[in-house]
Amino acid sequence: MPYFDAASAAPLHPVARQALLASLDEGWADPARLYREGRRARLLLDAAREAAADAVGCRPDELVFTPSGTRAVHAGISGSLAGRRRVGNRLVVSAVEHSSVLHAAEVHAAAGATVTEVPVGRTGAVAAGAFAAALDPGDAGPVALACLQSANHEVGTEQPVAEVAEACRAAGVPLLVDAAQSLGWGPVEGAWSLLAASAHKWGGPAGVGLLAVRKGVRFSPQGPSDERESGRAPGFENLPAIVAAAASLRAVRAEAAAEEARLRALVDRIRARVPELVPDVEVVGDPVRRLPHLVTFSCLYVDGETLLHELDREGFSVSSGSSCTSSTLTPSHVLRAMGVLSEGNVRVSLPSGTTEEDVDRFLAVLPGVVAGVRERLDAPSPAASVSGTGSLLVDALGRRCPIPVIELAKVIGDVPVGGTVTVLADDAAARLDIPAWCEMRGQEYVGESPAAGGGVAYVVRRAS
């Protein structure tokens, strides 16, 4: 059964398994103790730290291990903000950061501080100039910390970290980079100040993160601390998992060049073939500046949760950013920030070792699966409808996407060119998906306004 969700968690690398089993026998003791078993554990911990620091591109004494990548992000943000509280309290983040960064930003804002969110374009990348402009003190006040991911976890777009790091250096602002998705492929370029990552993203065991804080960066760990991990990650180290994480990071780096070229070719095939095989599909993310193993596309008139279940039934494990696949019933914040279609969203992230046969079978199965879901939802066919009355009203209140978009597509041909269709909807995803449908189908999105009976009225003018 092909597993295509490495961006969530990569399968455990064989080297990680070997190192984990070996260190269970050798690294069970307290590395802070001076007796023989403790010294042996300390040697393992120090070797793991040196290996991880070499992969990150920092000094060993600048890196600590944490219980997860999320904890590394939270510790990095809170410690840096506290260390620079006399400078200011403003936090600058991109609109597509991982939820761990955005949740920390929400807590910071709830405490009365200022958070500035830098928008992204349709590919999911920030403009380095826009990020630099957000660092200007202006009326918002001095910036204490900036955060930018190295590559996006949902669409794979790489961010201009080196350019942003230079802008931060010029402004005297430390930059924290969330490198969870990219660290297994190579070091992060640029003069970053702090870096966080998570071992289960590169084939290490879950429950190990790392946080690097450059010397000279003002940093004040928050919360109770102890003598372990420089006071930045209190508690007994999970030494076997740490050793396995460092060993697997070194192993995947050694394989990265060959595997990157191979997986990039497979992803290029998916990017090219999916729009040819499935009508009304939008492939999102930067086509060039992207992670080599990840591709995301959205299918019009498709319920994302149903699509994932059907692909799972066919033997493929994939992920999605559609609102119908989440507990919040709101579209992915990444897709929303990009302004792209969110319904029927599929993220394919290939793990190391994925074969051409697996990808070919996925491409063979996908068209039938999408067609089946669309048929069940009574989605419109690509054929054009005849023109009729000058304006129509579609009441889709109480119905979740993609139903409002499907109803719009069914009737757009019933109005003449220049005529309008007003869609009443109360699903938050409609605010993203109706304009995205207009762009994909060459129709004019007029705008939205509150509806008298509740919900939102979205107005679309037929342009062709």
XYZ file of C-alpha atoms in Angstrom:
464
model
C 0.000 0.000 0.000
C 1.804 3.185 -1.144
C 2.224 5.721 1.635
C 2.195 9.234 0.153
C 2.146 11.392 3.309
C 5.817 11.817 4.209
C 5.249 15.515 4.952
C 3.208 14.461 7.987
C 5.579 11.737 9.133
C 8.246 9.946 7.131
C 8.592 6.168 7.607
C 11.290 5.260 10.109
C 14.630 5.102 8.303
C 16.455 1.743 8.640
C 19.439 3.518 10.184
C 17.133 5.085 12.792
C 15.770 1.666 13.701
C 19.271 0.202 14.068
C 20.488 3.133 16.159
C 17.376 3.061 18.336
C 17.736 -0.613 19.154
C 21.468 -0.333 19.815
C 21.114 2.695 22.099
C 18.354 1.015 24.106
C 21.085 -1.317 25.315
C 23.844 1.274 25.684
C 22.082 4.581 26.365
C 19.531 3.894 29.096
C 21.444 5.573 31.949
C 21.377 9.190 33.101
C 23.927 11.146 31.012
C 24.317 13.633 33.872
C 25.858 10.997 36.170
C 29.574 10.368 36.584
C 29.592 6.590 36.868
C 30.427 4.293 33.954
C 26.905 3.887 32.557
C 26.281 7.629 32.824
C 29.541 8.440 31.041
C 28.603 6.016 28.255
C 25.222 7.717 27.884
C 26.896 11.143 27.860
C 29.211 10.053 25.041
C 26.189 8.969 22.988
C 24.382 12.247 23.659
C 27.429 14.344 22.784
C 27.988 12.392 19.557
C 24.336 12.842 18.574
C 24.540 16.566 19.259
C 27.679 16.920 17.139
C 26.096 15.013 14.257
C 22.907 17.089 14.385
C 24.826 20.354 14.684
C 26.924 19.428 11.662
C 23.758 18.821 9.634
C 22.172 22.069 10.822
C 25.313 24.127 10.323
C 25.813 25.378 13.884
C 28.056 24.726 16.877
C 27.181 21.740 19.097
C 26.784 24.024 22.114
C 24.184 26.049 20.165
C 21.857 23.069 19.720
C 19.511 21.381 22.190
C 17.118 18.465 21.788
C 13.442 18.935 22.655
C 10.489 16.536 23.046
C 9.054 17.593 19.649
C 9.382 20.067 16.809
C 6.409 21.991 18.188
C 8.112 22.334 21.559
C 11.245 23.542 19.783
C 9.236 26.234 17.966
C 7.412 27.327 21.113
C 10.609 27.410 23.180
C 12.428 29.339 20.471
C 9.700 31.957 20.088
C 9.011 32.473 23.793
C 12.693 32.520 24.737
C 13.637 34.977 22.010
C 10.708 37.306 22.723
C 11.541 37.292 26.427
C 15.220 37.903 25.743
C 14.394 40.978 23.648
C 11.477 42.370 25.674
C 13.379 45.613 26.298
C 13.717 46.125 22.542
C 10.050 45.654 21.745
C 7.290 43.090 21.683
C 6.266 42.880 18.027
C 6.399 39.498 16.301
C 6.518 39.200 12.498
C 5.407 35.941 10.829
C 4.401 34.845 7.341
C 0.758 34.011 6.680
C 1.605 30.377 5.828
C 3.648 29.360 8.854
C 3.042 26.017 10.531
C 0.272 26.063 13.119
C 2.860 25.758 15.909
C 4.189 29.207 14.979
C 0.746 30.727 14.515
C -0.517 29.320 17.824
C 2.462 30.880 19.595
C 1.663 34.142 17.800
C -1.939 33.967 19.006
C -0.776 33.574 22.608
C 1.589 36.518 22.150
C -1.205 38.684 20.739
C -3.603 37.634 23.500
C -1.069 38.972 26.009
C -1.437 42.422 24.452
C 1.537 42.317 22.069
C 1.531 43.047 18.338
C 1.760 40.390 15.635
C 2.390 41.384 12.011
C 1.471 38.824 9.357
C 3.252 39.056 6.010
C 1.052 37.935 3.078
C 2.090 35.522 0.343
C 1.406 35.315 -3.394
C -0.491 32.568 -5.211
C 2.556 30.286 -5.154
C 2.723 30.470 -1.362
C 5.988 32.431 -1.118
C 6.524 35.717 0.670
C 8.198 38.546 -1.186
C 11.512 39.320 0.514
C 10.833 43.040 0.060
C 7.444 42.790 1.746
C 8.970 40.914 4.661
C 11.719 43.523 4.952
C 9.097 46.290 4.966
C 7.287 44.575 7.847
C 10.465 44.871 9.940
C 10.318 48.663 9.838
C 9.363 49.944 13.306
C 6.958 52.542 11.883
C 3.800 53.051 13.914
C 3.627 49.378 14.949
C 6.828 49.581 17.008
C 10.167 47.743 17.096
C 10.291 44.079 16.121
C 11.511 41.569 18.707
C 11.478 38.460 16.486
C 10.688 37.358 12.936
C 9.648 33.829 11.912
C 9.801 32.269 8.459
C 9.594 28.612 7.466
C 12.217 27.262 5.072
C 9.581 25.450 2.974
C 5.838 25.101 3.275
C 4.410 21.922 4.719
C 1.217 21.934 2.613
C 2.287 23.031 -0.872
C 6.076 22.576 -0.786
C 7.001 26.129 -1.787
C 10.456 27.187 -0.631
C 10.736 30.575 1.041
C 13.453 33.182 0.317
C 15.116 32.574 3.676
C 18.561 33.890 2.734
C 17.168 37.226 1.476
C 14.877 37.593 4.485
C 17.710 36.683 6.857
C 19.825 39.451 5.344
C 16.965 41.926 5.785
C 16.591 40.825 9.409
C 20.331 41.204 9.990
C 20.241 44.723 8.579
C 17.282 45.578 10.823
C 18.876 44.004 13.898
C 16.063 41.474 14.249
C 16.687 37.762 14.949
C 15.083 35.324 12.497
C 13.668 31.977 13.623
C 13.417 29.419 10.802
C 11.081 26.447 11.026
C 13.088 23.944 8.980
C 10.987 20.873 9.748
C 10.176 20.087 6.111
C 13.541 20.869 4.537
C 16.293 19.902 6.965
C 16.470 16.326 5.707
C 17.261 17.659 2.219
C 20.029 20.080 3.212
C 21.073 22.936 5.511
C 19.140 26.186 5.559
C 20.969 28.940 3.727
C 21.361 32.437 5.134
C 22.300 34.090 8.410
C 19.382 32.816 10.502
C 19.457 33.270 14.277
C 17.313 30.379 15.523
C 16.235 27.155 13.844
C 13.729 24.468 14.823
C 13.097 21.030 13.304
C 11.421 17.695 14.014
C 12.964 14.241 13.600
C 9.862 12.394 12.380
C 9.839 14.589 9.255
C 13.139 13.119 7.995
C 12.695 9.491 9.060
C 13.731 9.699 12.684
C 11.520 8.623 15.581
C 8.639 10.775 16.778
C 9.169 12.684 20.009
C 12.464 14.382 19.133
C 12.867 17.979 18.030
C 15.862 20.255 17.910
C 16.373 23.939 18.563
C 19.491 25.842 17.528
C 20.151 29.301 18.994
C 23.174 31.127 17.604
C 25.673 32.586 20.034
C 24.957 36.256 20.617
C 21.182 35.943 20.252
C 19.402 37.293 23.302
C 17.480 34.352 24.725
C 15.699 33.808 28.030
C 14.115 30.338 28.442
C 10.575 30.528 29.759
C 8.869 28.244 32.256
C 10.479 25.946 34.829
C 13.915 24.729 33.837
C 16.657 22.463 35.097
C 20.296 21.761 34.313
C 19.582 19.662 31.221
C 19.886 20.908 27.619
C 21.206 24.324 28.724
C 17.973 24.899 30.621
C 16.041 25.161 27.339
C 14.439 21.687 27.350
C 13.945 20.454 30.915
C 13.477 16.792 31.740
C 15.283 13.514 31.244
C 16.510 13.150 27.660
C 15.032 10.369 25.538
C 18.525 9.300 24.608
C 17.734 6.294 22.374
C 15.352 8.416 20.292
C 17.850 11.289 20.135
C 20.620 8.971 18.934
C 18.285 7.490 16.304
C 17.223 10.977 15.178
C 20.804 12.154 14.699
C 21.869 8.936 12.960
C 18.922 9.069 10.538
C 19.546 12.748 9.768
C 23.110 11.941 8.789
C 21.884 8.994 6.699
C 19.185 10.879 4.779
C 21.627 13.697 4.063
C 24.019 11.190 2.523
C 21.200 9.953 0.269
C 19.661 13.373 -0.390
C 21.271 14.279 -3.718
C 20.313 11.061 -5.511
C 16.899 10.759 -3.895
C 16.052 14.412 -4.550
C 16.645 14.018 -8.285
C 14.624 10.802 -8.430
C 11.631 12.067 -6.423
C 11.608 15.432 -8.203
C 11.175 13.605 -11.505
C 8.254 11.612 -10.077
C 6.607 14.759 -8.712
C 7.127 16.512 -12.049
C 5.224 13.642 -13.639
C 2.335 14.053 -11.202
C 2.270 17.841 -11.692
C 2.106 17.435 -15.459
C -0.238 14.463 -15.744
C -2.936 15.246 -13.160
C -4.349 18.290 -15.071
C -4.284 16.208 -18.262
C -6.097 13.263 -16.699
C -8.603 15.078 -14.466
C -10.628 18.085 -15.671
C -11.045 21.171 -13.481
C -7.912 20.710 -11.378
C -5.605 23.396 -9.985
C -2.036 22.389 -9.123
C -0.826 24.780 -6.427
C 2.561 25.842 -5.097
C 5.674 27.058 -6.871
C 6.519 24.754 -9.807
C 10.283 25.334 -9.474
C 11.247 26.617 -6.003
C 9.758 23.737 -4.076
C 10.531 20.646 -2.053
C 11.409 17.756 -4.363
C 8.936 15.230 -2.941
C 5.716 17.213 -2.489
C 2.869 18.256 -4.800
C -0.583 19.600 -3.977
C -3.622 19.938 -6.224
C -7.299 20.800 -5.759
C -10.229 19.308 -7.672
C -13.369 21.302 -8.357
C -16.720 19.814 -7.306
C -15.148 17.276 -4.955
C -15.553 16.666 -1.236
C -12.006 16.346 0.101
C -12.832 13.881 2.856
C -14.668 11.553 0.476
C -11.802 11.775 -2.005
C -9.252 10.801 0.659
C -11.387 7.851 1.771
C -11.756 6.630 -1.799
C -8.009 6.917 -2.439
C -7.374 5.057 0.809
C -9.733 2.328 -0.404
C -7.609 2.086 -3.544
C -4.495 1.705 -1.401
C -3.071 5.260 -1.340
C -2.438 7.242 1.833
C -2.544 10.977 1.084
C -3.374 14.150 2.990
C -5.565 17.195 2.377
C -6.025 20.831 3.355
C -9.741 20.913 2.526
C -12.072 22.181 5.248
C -14.136 18.995 5.117
C -11.128 16.968 6.309
C -10.514 19.063 9.441
C -12.319 19.498 12.741
C -12.470 23.297 12.315
C -14.642 23.240 9.156
C -12.532 26.104 7.790
C -10.161 25.922 4.824
C -6.471 25.432 5.344
C -4.911 28.736 6.400
C -2.177 28.110 3.817
C -4.566 27.704 0.885
C -6.622 30.646 2.153
C -3.556 32.891 2.334
C -2.592 31.865 -1.217
C -6.085 32.547 -2.525
C -6.299 29.198 -4.323
C -8.998 26.551 -4.538
C -9.356 24.503 -1.351
C -12.090 22.004 -2.188
C -11.033 18.515 -3.182
C -7.497 19.225 -2.050
C -4.894 16.446 -2.184
C -1.325 16.635 -0.892
C 1.028 13.962 -2.183
C 4.394 13.783 -0.400
C 6.551 10.891 -1.522
C 8.786 9.121 0.987
C 12.231 7.882 0.118
C 12.053 4.724 -1.937
C 8.792 5.512 -3.748
C 8.766 3.667 -7.080
C 7.680 4.735 -10.549
C 5.134 1.916 -10.468
C 3.509 3.400 -7.369
C 3.175 6.800 -9.031
C 1.902 5.310 -12.291
C -0.789 3.355 -10.448
C -1.821 6.494 -8.551
C -2.195 8.363 -11.843
C -4.209 5.463 -13.257
C -6.557 5.333 -10.263
C -7.080 9.066 -9.619
C -9.301 10.007 -12.628
C -11.856 7.314 -11.857
C -11.914 8.150 -8.161
C -12.495 11.863 -8.814
C -15.157 11.126 -11.442
C -16.940 8.820 -9.015
C -17.014 11.414 -6.243
C -18.256 14.081 -8.646
C -21.005 11.806 -9.906
C -22.233 11.158 -6.373
C -22.321 14.913 -5.709
C -24.180 15.499 -9.003
C -21.428 17.820 -10.219
C -21.899 19.586 -13.571
C -20.287 18.291 -16.737
C -17.776 20.463 -18.608
C -20.326 21.060 -21.397
C -21.588 24.657 -21.693
C -25.225 25.477 -20.903
C -27.533 27.692 -22.947
C -28.109 31.303 -21.993
C -31.317 32.340 -20.254
C -32.499 34.921 -17.722
C -30.280 37.854 -16.736
C -29.763 36.955 -13.067
C -30.257 33.973 -10.782
C -30.175 33.310 -7.055
C -28.710 30.095 -5.618
C -29.609 29.334 -2.002
C -26.833 27.121 -0.593
C -27.278 28.123 3.058
C -26.539 25.256 5.404
C -24.656 23.299 2.737
C -20.911 22.735 2.911
C -18.458 23.142 0.064
C -18.157 21.934 -2.603
C -21.986 22.054 -2.866
C -22.262 25.883 -3.207
C -19.669 25.809 -6.004
C -21.373 22.872 -7.699
C -24.732 24.697 -7.659
C -23.068 27.818 -9.071
C -21.465 25.816 -11.885
C -24.802 24.215 -12.768
C -26.585 27.529 -13.379
C -23.877 29.903 -14.669
C -24.738 28.896 -18.226
C -28.416 29.758 -17.621
C -27.640 33.489 -17.549
C -26.443 35.438 -20.592
C -22.923 36.826 -20.841
C -22.951 39.835 -18.525
C -25.656 38.281 -16.340
C -25.052 37.449 -12.683
C -25.525 34.577 -10.287
C -25.794 35.297 -6.563
C -24.874 32.420 -4.275
C -26.054 32.481 -0.666
C -23.687 30.414 1.496
C -22.613 30.219 5.128
C -19.661 27.832 4.717
C -16.379 29.687 5.313
C -14.756 27.737 2.483
C -17.050 29.427 -0.045
C -15.184 32.720 0.481
C -12.119 31.045 -0.986
C -13.578 28.521 -3.397
C -16.064 30.705 -5.299
C -13.431 33.300 -6.360
C -11.029 30.436 -7.158
C -13.698 28.786 -9.335
C -14.192 32.086 -11.182
C -10.482 32.325 -11.960
C -10.304 28.723 -13.130
C -13.406 28.989 -15.335
C -12.825 32.495 -16.740
C -15.805 34.109 -14.981
C -15.859 37.451 -13.135
C -16.069 37.485 -9.362
C -17.970 40.674 -8.489
C -17.746 40.499 -4.709
C -19.567 39.577 -1.529
C -21.891 41.197 0.994
C -23.815 40.078 4.077
C -27.075 38.344 3.143
C -30.309 39.601 4.670
C -31.289 36.189 5.985
C -27.824 35.293 7.260
C -24.729 34.021 5.572
C -22.941 35.764 2.713
C -24.111 36.673 -0.791
C -21.413 35.983 -3.407
C -22.007 37.594 -6.797
C -20.543 36.143 -10.002
C -20.907 37.689 -13.465
C -20.788 35.442 -16.521
C -17.900 36.544 -18.715
C -17.897 33.791 -21.328
